[in-house]
Coordinates of C-alpha atoms and ligand atoms in Angstrom, one line a residue:
X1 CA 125.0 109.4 93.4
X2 CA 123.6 106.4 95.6
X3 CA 121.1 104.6 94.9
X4 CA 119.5 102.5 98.2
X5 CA 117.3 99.5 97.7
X6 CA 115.6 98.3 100.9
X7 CA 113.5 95.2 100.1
X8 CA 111.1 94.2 102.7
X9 CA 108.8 91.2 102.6
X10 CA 106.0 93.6 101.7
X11 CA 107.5 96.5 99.9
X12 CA 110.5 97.2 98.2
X13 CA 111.8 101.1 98.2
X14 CA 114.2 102.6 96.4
X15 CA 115.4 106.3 97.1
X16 CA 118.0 108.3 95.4
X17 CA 121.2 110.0 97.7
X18 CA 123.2 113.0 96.9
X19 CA 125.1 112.4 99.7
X20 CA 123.5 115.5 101.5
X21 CA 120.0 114.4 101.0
X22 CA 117.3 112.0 99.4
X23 CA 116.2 113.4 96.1
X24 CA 113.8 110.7 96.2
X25 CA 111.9 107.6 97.4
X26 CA 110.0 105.2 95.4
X27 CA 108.0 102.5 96.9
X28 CA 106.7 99.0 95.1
X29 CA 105.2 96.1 96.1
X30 CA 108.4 93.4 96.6
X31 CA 108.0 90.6 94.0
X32 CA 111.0 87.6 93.5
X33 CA 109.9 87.3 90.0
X34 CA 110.6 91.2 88.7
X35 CA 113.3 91.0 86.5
X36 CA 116.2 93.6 86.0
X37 CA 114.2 95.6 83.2
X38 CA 111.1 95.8 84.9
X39 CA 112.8 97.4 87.8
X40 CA 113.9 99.9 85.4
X41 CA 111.2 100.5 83.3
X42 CA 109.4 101.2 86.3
X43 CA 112.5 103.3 88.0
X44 CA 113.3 105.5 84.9
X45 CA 109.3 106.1 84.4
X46 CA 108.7 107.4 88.1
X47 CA 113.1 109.2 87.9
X48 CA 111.6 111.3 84.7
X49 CA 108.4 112.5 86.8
X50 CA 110.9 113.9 89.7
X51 CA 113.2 115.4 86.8
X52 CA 116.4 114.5 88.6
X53 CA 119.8 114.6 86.7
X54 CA 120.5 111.0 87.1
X55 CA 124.1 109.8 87.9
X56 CA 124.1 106.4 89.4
X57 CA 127.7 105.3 90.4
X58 CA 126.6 103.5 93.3
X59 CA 124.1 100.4 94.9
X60 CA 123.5 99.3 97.9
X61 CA 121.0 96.9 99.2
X62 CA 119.4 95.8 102.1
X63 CA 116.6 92.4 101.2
X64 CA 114.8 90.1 103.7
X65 CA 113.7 88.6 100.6
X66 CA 117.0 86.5 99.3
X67 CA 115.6 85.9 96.0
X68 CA 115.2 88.9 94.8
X69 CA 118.9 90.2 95.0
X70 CA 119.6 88.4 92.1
X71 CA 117.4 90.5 89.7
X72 CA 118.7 93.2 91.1
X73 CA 122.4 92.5 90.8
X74 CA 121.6 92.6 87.1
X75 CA 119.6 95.6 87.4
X76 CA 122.7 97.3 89.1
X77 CA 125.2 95.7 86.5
X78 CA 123.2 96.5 83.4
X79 CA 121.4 99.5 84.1
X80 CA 124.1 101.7 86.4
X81 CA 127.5 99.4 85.3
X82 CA 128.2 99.1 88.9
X83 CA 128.5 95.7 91.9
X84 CA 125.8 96.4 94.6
X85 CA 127.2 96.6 97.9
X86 CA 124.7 93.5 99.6
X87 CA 123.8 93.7 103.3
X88 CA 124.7 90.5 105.1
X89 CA 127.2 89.5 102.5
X90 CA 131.1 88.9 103.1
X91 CA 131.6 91.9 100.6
X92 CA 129.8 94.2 103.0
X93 CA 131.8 95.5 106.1
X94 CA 129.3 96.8 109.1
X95 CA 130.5 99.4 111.5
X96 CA 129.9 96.7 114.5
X97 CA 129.7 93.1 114.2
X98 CA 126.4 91.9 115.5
X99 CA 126.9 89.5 118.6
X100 CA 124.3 86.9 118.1
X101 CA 124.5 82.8 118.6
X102 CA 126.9 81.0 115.8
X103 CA 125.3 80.6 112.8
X104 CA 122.5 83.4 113.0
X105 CA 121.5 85.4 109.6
X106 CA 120.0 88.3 111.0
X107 CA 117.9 90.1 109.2
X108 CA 119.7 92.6 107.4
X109 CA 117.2 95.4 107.8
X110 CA 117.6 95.0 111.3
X111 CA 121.1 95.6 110.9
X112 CA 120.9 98.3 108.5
X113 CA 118.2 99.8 111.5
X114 CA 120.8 98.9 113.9
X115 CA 124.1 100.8 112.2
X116 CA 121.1 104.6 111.1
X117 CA 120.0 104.5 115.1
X118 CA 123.6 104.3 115.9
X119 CA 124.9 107.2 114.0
X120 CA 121.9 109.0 115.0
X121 CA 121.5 108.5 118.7
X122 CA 124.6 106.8 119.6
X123 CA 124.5 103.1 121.0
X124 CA 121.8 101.9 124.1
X125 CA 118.7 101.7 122.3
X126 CA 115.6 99.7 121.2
X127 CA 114.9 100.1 117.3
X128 CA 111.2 99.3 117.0
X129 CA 110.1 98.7 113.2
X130 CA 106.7 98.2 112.1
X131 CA 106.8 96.6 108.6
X132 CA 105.8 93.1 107.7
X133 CA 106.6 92.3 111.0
X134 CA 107.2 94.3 114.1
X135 CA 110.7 94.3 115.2
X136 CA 112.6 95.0 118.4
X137 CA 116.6 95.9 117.8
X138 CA 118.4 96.1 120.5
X139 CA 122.0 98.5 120.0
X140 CA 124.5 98.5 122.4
X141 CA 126.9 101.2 123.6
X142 CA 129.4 100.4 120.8
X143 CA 126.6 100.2 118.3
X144 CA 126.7 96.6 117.4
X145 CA 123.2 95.0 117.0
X146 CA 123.2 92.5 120.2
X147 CA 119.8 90.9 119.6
X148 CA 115.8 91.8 119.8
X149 CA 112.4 90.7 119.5
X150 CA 110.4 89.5 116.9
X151 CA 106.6 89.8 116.5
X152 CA 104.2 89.9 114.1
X153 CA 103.6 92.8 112.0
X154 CA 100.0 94.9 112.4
X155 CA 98.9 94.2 108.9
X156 CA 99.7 90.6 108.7
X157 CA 97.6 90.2 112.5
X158 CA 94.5 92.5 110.6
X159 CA 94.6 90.0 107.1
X160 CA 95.1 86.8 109.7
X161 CA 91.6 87.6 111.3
X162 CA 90.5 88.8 108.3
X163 CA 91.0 85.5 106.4
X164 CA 90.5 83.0 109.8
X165 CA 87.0 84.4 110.7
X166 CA 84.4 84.5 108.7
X167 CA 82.3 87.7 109.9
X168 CA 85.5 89.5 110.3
X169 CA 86.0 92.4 107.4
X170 CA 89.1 93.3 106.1
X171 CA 90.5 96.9 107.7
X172 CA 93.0 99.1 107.9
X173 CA 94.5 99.9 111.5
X174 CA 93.4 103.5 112.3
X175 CA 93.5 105.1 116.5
X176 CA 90.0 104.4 117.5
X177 CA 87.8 107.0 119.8
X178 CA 87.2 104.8 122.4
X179 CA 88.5 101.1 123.7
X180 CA 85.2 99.6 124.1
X181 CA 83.7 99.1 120.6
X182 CA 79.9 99.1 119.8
X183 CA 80.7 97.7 116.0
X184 CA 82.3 95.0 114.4
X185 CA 84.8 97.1 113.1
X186 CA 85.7 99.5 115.8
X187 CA 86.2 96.3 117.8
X188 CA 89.0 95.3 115.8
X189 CA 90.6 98.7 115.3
X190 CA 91.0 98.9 119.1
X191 CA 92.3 95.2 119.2
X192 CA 94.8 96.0 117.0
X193 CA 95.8 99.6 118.0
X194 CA 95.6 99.3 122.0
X195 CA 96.9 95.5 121.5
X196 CA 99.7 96.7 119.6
X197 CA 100.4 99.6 121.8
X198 CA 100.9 97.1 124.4
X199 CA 102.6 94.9 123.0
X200 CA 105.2 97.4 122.4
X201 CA 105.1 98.8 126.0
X202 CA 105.1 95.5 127.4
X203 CA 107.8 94.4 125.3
X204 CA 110.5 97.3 125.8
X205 CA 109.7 97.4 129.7
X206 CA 111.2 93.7 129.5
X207 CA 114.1 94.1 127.6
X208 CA 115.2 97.7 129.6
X209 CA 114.8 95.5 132.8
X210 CA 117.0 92.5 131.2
X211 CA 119.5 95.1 129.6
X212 CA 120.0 97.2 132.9
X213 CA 121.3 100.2 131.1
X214 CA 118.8 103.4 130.0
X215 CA 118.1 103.1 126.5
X216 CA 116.1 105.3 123.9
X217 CA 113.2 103.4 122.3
X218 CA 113.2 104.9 118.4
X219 CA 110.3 104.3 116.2
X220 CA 110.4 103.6 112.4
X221 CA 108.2 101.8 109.7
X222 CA 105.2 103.5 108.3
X223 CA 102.6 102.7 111.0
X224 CA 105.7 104.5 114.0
X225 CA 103.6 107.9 113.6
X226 CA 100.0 105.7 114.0
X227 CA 101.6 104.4 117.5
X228 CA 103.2 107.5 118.6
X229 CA 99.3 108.9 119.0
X230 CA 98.9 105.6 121.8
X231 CA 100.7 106.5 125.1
X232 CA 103.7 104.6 123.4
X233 CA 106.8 106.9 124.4
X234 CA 109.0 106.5 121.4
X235 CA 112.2 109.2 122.3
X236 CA 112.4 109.5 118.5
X237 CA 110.7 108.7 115.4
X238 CA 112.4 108.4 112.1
X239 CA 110.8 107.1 109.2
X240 CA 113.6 107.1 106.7
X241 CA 115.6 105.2 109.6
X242 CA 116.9 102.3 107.1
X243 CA 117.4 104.3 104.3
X244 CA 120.0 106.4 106.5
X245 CA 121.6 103.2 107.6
X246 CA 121.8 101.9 104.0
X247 CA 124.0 105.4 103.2
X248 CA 126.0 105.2 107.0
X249 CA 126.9 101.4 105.7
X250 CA 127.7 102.8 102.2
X251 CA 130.1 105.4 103.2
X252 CA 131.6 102.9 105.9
X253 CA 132.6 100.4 103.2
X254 CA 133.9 103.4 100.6
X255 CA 136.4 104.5 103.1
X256 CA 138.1 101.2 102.9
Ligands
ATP1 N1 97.0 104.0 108.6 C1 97.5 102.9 108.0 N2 96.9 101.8 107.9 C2 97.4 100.7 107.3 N3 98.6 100.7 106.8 C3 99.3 101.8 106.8 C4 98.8 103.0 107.4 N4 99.8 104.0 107.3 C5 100.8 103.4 106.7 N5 100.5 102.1 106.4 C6 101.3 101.1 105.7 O1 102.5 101.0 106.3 C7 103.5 100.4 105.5 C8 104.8 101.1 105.7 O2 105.7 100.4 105.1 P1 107.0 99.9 105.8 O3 108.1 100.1 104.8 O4 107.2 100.5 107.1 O5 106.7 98.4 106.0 P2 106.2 97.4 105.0 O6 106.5 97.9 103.6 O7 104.7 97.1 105.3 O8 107.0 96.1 105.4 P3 108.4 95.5 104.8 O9 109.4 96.7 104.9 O10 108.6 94.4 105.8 O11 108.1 95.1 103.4 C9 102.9 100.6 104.0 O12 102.6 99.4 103.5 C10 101.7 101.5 104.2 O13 100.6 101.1 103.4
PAU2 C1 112.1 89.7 110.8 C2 112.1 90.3 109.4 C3 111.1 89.5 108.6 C4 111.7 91.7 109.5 O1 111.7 92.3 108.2 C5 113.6 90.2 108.8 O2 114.4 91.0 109.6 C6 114.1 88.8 108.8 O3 113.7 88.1 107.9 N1 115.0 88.4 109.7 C7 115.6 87.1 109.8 C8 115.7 86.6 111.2 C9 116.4 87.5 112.2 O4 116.4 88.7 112.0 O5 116.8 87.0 113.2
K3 K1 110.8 98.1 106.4

């Protein structure tokens, strides 16, 4: 049984693999100063309320957030007596080596996005994920992660006007009725929603031109669905998109 640990700026999931399917996917906010027996009291609590027969031989993780891998090294060790496989360390093989300027640490969710949309859709495509910030990865024909776009995220563009403007609430992005608002909030929903839907337009119309090869655009991250209502033409949406990746880069380093 694998355990996947995807740790975002924001959020930090964890979801259980059979190695036929999720059993299941826990979600908590990411915070560098959890230690190892927090994670688990907070792990076995929410394990207990699935009821799943746990057998944890396995860890894998995926963290923008460097210092948290520590705590959960010791998590792994202590709690499941096993190393964690690390995305982006030396100990981790990747199906494809990104090809990126000399001395580049990629993210390594954008490489665990890179190496799901591969085995899923085969290589040519633009990855787009909308967590903490929106990402672009582009995947070429052989899979390897080849560069992308960085942009920043829908949340952290609603708290920046949020906290720069005084007469600005706080809200969450929702698909508003109409473009022109006639209130303070609608005003910013359609900002954000029809600014963000262009942004991602405008942004994968640029890189198909400079790639010159048809790609699929696939949406992840949990705002893809929200998008997917603008006249944003994602091919595919997968939400769990990293999570596979973390299992495709698992079973690509146990076969040796
Ligand atoms: N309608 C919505 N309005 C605002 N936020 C939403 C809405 N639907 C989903 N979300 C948010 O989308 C986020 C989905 O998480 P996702 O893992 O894609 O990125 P993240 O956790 O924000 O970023 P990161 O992975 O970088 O930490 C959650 O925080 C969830 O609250
Ligand atoms: C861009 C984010 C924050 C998206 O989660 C993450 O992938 C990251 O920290 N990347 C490092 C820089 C890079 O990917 O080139
Ligand atoms: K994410």
């Amino acid at each position: 049984m694998l355990l996947a640990i995807d740790c975002g700026n924001t959020n930090t999931v964890f979801a259980i693999w059979d190695g036929s399917k999720f059993l299941c996917t826990l979600r908590t906010s990411t915070h560098h100063a959890r230690t190892a027996d927090a994670y688990f009291t907070w792990f076995s609590t929410l394990v207990k309320h699935y009821e799943i027969d746990l057998d944890i031989t396995d860890v894998i993780i995926s963290s923008t957030v460097p210092r948290v891998v520590f705590n959960l090294r010791v998590f792994a060790d202590r709690f499941f007596g096993c190393r964690p496989i690390v995305v982006g360390k030396p100990e981790c093989a990747l199906p494809r080596q990104p090809r990126v300027d000399e001395g580049t640490q990629v993210g390594p969710d954008r490489l665990v996005n890179a190496a799901g949309a591969y085995d899923l859709y085969g290589g040519n495509l633009i990855v787009v994920d909308f967590g903490t910030a929106t990402t672009f990865d582009v995947v070429a024909d052989d899979g390897a992660y080849v560069g992308g776009v960085i942009s920043p995220g829908v949340n952290l563009s609603l708290e920046a006007l949020h906290m720069a403007a005084a007469a600005l609430p706080h809200i969450d992005v929702t698909k508003p009725q109409k473009v022109i608002g006639t209130n303070t909030v609608d005003c910013m929903q359609s900002g954000v929603f029809w600014g963000y839907v262009g942004l991602v337009n405008g942004v994968c119309d640029r890189i198909r031109a400079e790639y010159e090869t048809p790609m699929k655009i696939i949406g992840t991250g949990g705002l893809a669905p929200l998008f997917a209502q603008g006249d944003l033409l994602f091919d595919e949406i997968r939400e769990d998109l990293t999570m596979h990746g973390l299992t495709v880069i698992h079973a690509h380093n146990k076969k040796g």
